One Martini backbone bead per residue (centre of mass of N, CA, C, O) as a GRO file, in nm:
protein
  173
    1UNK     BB    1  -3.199  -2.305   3.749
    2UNK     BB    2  -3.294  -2.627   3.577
    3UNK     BB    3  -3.235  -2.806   3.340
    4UNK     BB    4  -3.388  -3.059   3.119
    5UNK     BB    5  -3.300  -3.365   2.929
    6UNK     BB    6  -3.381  -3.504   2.606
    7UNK     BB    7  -3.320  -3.789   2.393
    8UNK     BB    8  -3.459  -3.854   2.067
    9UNK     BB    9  -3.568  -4.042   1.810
   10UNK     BB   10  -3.615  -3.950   1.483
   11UNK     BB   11  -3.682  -3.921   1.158
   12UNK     BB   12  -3.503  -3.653   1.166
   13UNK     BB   13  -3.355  -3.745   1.420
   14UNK     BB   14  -3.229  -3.586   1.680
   15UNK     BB   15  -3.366  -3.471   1.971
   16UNK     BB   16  -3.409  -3.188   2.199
   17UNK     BB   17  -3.541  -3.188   2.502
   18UNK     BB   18  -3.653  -2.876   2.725
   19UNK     BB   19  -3.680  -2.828   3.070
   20UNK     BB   20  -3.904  -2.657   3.310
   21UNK     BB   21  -3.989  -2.420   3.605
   22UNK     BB   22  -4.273  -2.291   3.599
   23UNK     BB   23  -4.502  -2.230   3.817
   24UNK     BB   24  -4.461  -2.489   3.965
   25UNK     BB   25  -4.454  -2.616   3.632
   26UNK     BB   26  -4.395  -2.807   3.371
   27UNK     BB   27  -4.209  -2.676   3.070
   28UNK     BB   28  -4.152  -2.624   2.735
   29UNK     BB   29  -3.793  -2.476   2.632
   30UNK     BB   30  -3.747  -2.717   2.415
   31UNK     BB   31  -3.671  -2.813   2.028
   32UNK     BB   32  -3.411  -2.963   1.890
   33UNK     BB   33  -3.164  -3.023   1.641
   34UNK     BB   34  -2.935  -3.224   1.527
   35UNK     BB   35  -2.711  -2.981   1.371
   36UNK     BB   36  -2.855  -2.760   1.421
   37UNK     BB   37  -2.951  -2.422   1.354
   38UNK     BB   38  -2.934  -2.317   1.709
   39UNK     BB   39  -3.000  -2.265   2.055
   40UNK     BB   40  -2.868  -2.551   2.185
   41UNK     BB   41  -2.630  -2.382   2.332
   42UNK     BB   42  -2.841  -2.280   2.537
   43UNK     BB   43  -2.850  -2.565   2.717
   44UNK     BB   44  -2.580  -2.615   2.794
   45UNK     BB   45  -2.389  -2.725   3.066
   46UNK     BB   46  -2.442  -2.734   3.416
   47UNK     BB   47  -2.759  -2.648   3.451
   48UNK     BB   48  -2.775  -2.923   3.267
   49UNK     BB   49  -2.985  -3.222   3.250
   50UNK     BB   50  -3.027  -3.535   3.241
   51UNK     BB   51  -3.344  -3.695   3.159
   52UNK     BB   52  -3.684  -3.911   3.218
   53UNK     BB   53  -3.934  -3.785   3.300
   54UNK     BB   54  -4.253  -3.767   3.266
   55UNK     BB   55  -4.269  -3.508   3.103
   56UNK     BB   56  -4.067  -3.570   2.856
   57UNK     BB   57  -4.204  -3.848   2.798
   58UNK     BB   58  -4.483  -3.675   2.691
   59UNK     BB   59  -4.332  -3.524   2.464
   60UNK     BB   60  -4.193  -3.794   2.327
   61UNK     BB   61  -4.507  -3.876   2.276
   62UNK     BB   62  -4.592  -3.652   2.101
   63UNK     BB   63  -4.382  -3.667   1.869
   64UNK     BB   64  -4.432  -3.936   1.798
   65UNK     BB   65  -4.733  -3.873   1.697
   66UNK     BB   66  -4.669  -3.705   1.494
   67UNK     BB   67  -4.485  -3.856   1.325
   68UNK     BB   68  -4.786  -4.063   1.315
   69UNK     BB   69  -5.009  -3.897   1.264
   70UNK     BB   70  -5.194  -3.895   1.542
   71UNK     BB   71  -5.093  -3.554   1.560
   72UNK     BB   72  -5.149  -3.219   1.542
   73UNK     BB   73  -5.171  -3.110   1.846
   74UNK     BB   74  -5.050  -2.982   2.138
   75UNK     BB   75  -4.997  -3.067   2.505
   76UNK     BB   76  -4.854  -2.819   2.614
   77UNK     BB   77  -4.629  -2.625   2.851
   78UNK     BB   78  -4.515  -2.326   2.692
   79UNK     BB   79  -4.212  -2.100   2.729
   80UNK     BB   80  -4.101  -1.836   2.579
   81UNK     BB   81  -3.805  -1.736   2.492
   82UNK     BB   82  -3.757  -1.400   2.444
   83UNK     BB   83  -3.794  -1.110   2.280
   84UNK     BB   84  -4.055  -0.928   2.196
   85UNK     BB   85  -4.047  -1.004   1.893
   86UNK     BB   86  -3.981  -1.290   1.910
   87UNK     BB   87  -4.285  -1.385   2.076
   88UNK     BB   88  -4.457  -1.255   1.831
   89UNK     BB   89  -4.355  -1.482   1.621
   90UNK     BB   90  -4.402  -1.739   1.800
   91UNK     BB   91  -4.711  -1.693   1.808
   92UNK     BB   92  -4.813  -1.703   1.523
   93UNK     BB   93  -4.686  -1.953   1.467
   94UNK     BB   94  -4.857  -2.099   1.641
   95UNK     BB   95  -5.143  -2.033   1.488
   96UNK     BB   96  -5.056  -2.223   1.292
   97UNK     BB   97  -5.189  -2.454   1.119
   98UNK     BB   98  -5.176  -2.758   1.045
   99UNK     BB   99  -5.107  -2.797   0.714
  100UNK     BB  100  -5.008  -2.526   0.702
  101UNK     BB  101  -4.897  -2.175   0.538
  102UNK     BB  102  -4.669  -1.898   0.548
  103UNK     BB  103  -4.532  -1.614   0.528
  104UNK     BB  104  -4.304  -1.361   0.615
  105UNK     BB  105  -4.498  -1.140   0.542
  106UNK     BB  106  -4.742  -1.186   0.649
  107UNK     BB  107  -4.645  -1.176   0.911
  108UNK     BB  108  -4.498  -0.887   0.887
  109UNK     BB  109  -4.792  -0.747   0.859
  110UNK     BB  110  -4.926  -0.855   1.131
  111UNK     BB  111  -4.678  -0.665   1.261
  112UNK     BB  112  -4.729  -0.355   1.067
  113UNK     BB  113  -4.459  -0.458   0.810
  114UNK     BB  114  -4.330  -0.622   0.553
  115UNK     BB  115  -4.042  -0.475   0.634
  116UNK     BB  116  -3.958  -0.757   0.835
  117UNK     BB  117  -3.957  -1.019   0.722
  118UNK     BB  118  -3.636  -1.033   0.802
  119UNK     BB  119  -3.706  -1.026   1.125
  120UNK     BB  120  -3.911  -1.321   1.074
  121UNK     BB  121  -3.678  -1.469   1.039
  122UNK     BB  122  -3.473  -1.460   1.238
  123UNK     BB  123  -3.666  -1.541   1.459
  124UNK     BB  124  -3.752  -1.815   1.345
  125UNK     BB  125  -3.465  -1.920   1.373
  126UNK     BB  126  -3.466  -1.890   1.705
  127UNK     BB  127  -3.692  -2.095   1.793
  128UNK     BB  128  -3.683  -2.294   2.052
  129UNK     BB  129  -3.965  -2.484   1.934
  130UNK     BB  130  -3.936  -2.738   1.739
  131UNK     BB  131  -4.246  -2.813   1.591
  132UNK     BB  132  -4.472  -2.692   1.812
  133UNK     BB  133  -4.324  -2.420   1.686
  134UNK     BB  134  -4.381  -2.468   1.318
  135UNK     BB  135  -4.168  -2.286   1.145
  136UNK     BB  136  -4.197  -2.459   0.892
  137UNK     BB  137  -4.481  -2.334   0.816
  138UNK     BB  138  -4.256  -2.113   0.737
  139UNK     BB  139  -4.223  -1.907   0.420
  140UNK     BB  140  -4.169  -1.792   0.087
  141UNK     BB  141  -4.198  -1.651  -0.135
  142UNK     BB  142  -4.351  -1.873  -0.370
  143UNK     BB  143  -4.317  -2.155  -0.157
  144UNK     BB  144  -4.037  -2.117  -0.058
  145UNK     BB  145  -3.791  -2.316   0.112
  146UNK     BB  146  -3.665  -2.141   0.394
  147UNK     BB  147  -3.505  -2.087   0.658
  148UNK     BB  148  -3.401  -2.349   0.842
  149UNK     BB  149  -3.267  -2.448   1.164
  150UNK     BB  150  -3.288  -2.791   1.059
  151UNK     BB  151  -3.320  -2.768   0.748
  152UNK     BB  152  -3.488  -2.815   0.458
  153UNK     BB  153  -3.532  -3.106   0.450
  154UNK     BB  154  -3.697  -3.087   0.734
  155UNK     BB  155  -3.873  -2.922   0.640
  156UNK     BB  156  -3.994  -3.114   0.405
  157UNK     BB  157  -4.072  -3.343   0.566
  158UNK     BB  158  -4.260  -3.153   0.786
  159UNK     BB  159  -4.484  -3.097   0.566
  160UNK     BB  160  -4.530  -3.348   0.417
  161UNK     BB  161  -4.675  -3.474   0.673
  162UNK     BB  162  -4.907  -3.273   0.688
  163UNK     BB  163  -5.009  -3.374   0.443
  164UNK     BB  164  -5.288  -3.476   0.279
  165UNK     BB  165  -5.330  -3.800   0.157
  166UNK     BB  166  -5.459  -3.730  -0.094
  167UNK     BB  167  -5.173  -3.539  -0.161
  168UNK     BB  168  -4.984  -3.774  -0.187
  169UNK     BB  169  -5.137  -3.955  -0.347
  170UNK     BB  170  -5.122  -3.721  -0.593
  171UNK     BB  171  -4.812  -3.753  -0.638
  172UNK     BB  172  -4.759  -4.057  -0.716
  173UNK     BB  173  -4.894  -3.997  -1.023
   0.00000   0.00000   0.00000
């Protein structure tokens, strides 16, 4: 297995993308902030290539797309590498949709008890697919913003960009 990957500059900083060749087809398994707190030392090393491959460029376009607000949902195809308690959080994660947010508790409910919070932040915090697999949209409860392992900023401004015009625009006044 050879991973490949690019760096990209958004607003929020550069971005590492990392594809890889699940069932003989080109799939994301990372999207790393430079600098944030992640797994993106996993994927560093003499297995991982600098590409610019087609695959690569259409995620780029599509991060690009999300950065200028024409897009809310990727498509992409995505493949979670982690333990299955992790893979059960970041499926959950994935299924908010784009301008919501969820609580830890919440997700932590839906996965059979409140008491995981704590273990539903911490894989949050592993999440390898960051901004395609949303969980800057994991909030704390009473709506504090932690936890991310992009840092706090970026998780702000990533909510930020999701709020709807109407509500930004209500904001300024």
């Amino acid at each position: 297995m050879t991973l490949r990957h690019s760096l990209i500059e958004s607003p929020v900083g550069e971005v590492r993308i990392v594809a890889d060749v699940e069932a003989d087809a080109d799939c994301l398994v990372g999207v790393y902030f430079s600098g944030g707190k992640s797994r993106a030392d996993n994927v560093d090393g003499p297995r991982v290539e600098l590409s610019e491959d087609d695959f690569l460029r259409a995620v780029a376009r599509q991060l690009a797309e999300y950065f200028d607000r024409s897009r809310s949902v990727f498509e992409l195809p995505v493949v979670l590498r982690g333990n299955e308690f992790q893979v059960s959080v970041w499926n959950l994660i994935a299924a908010i949709d784009f301008g919501c947010t969820r609580t830890y508790g919440e997700l932590a409910a839906d996965l059979g008890s409140v008491g995981l919070a704590q273990a539903v932040g911490r894989a949050a915090g592993q999440n390898p697919v960051g901004i395609v697999v949303g969980c800057h949209r994991v909030i704390g409860s009473g709506g504090k913003l932690v936890g991310y392992a992009g840092g706090v900023e970026r998780k702000r401004f990533l909510l930020d960009l999701e709020e709807p015009a109407e509500v930004r625009e209500s904001r300024l006044f």
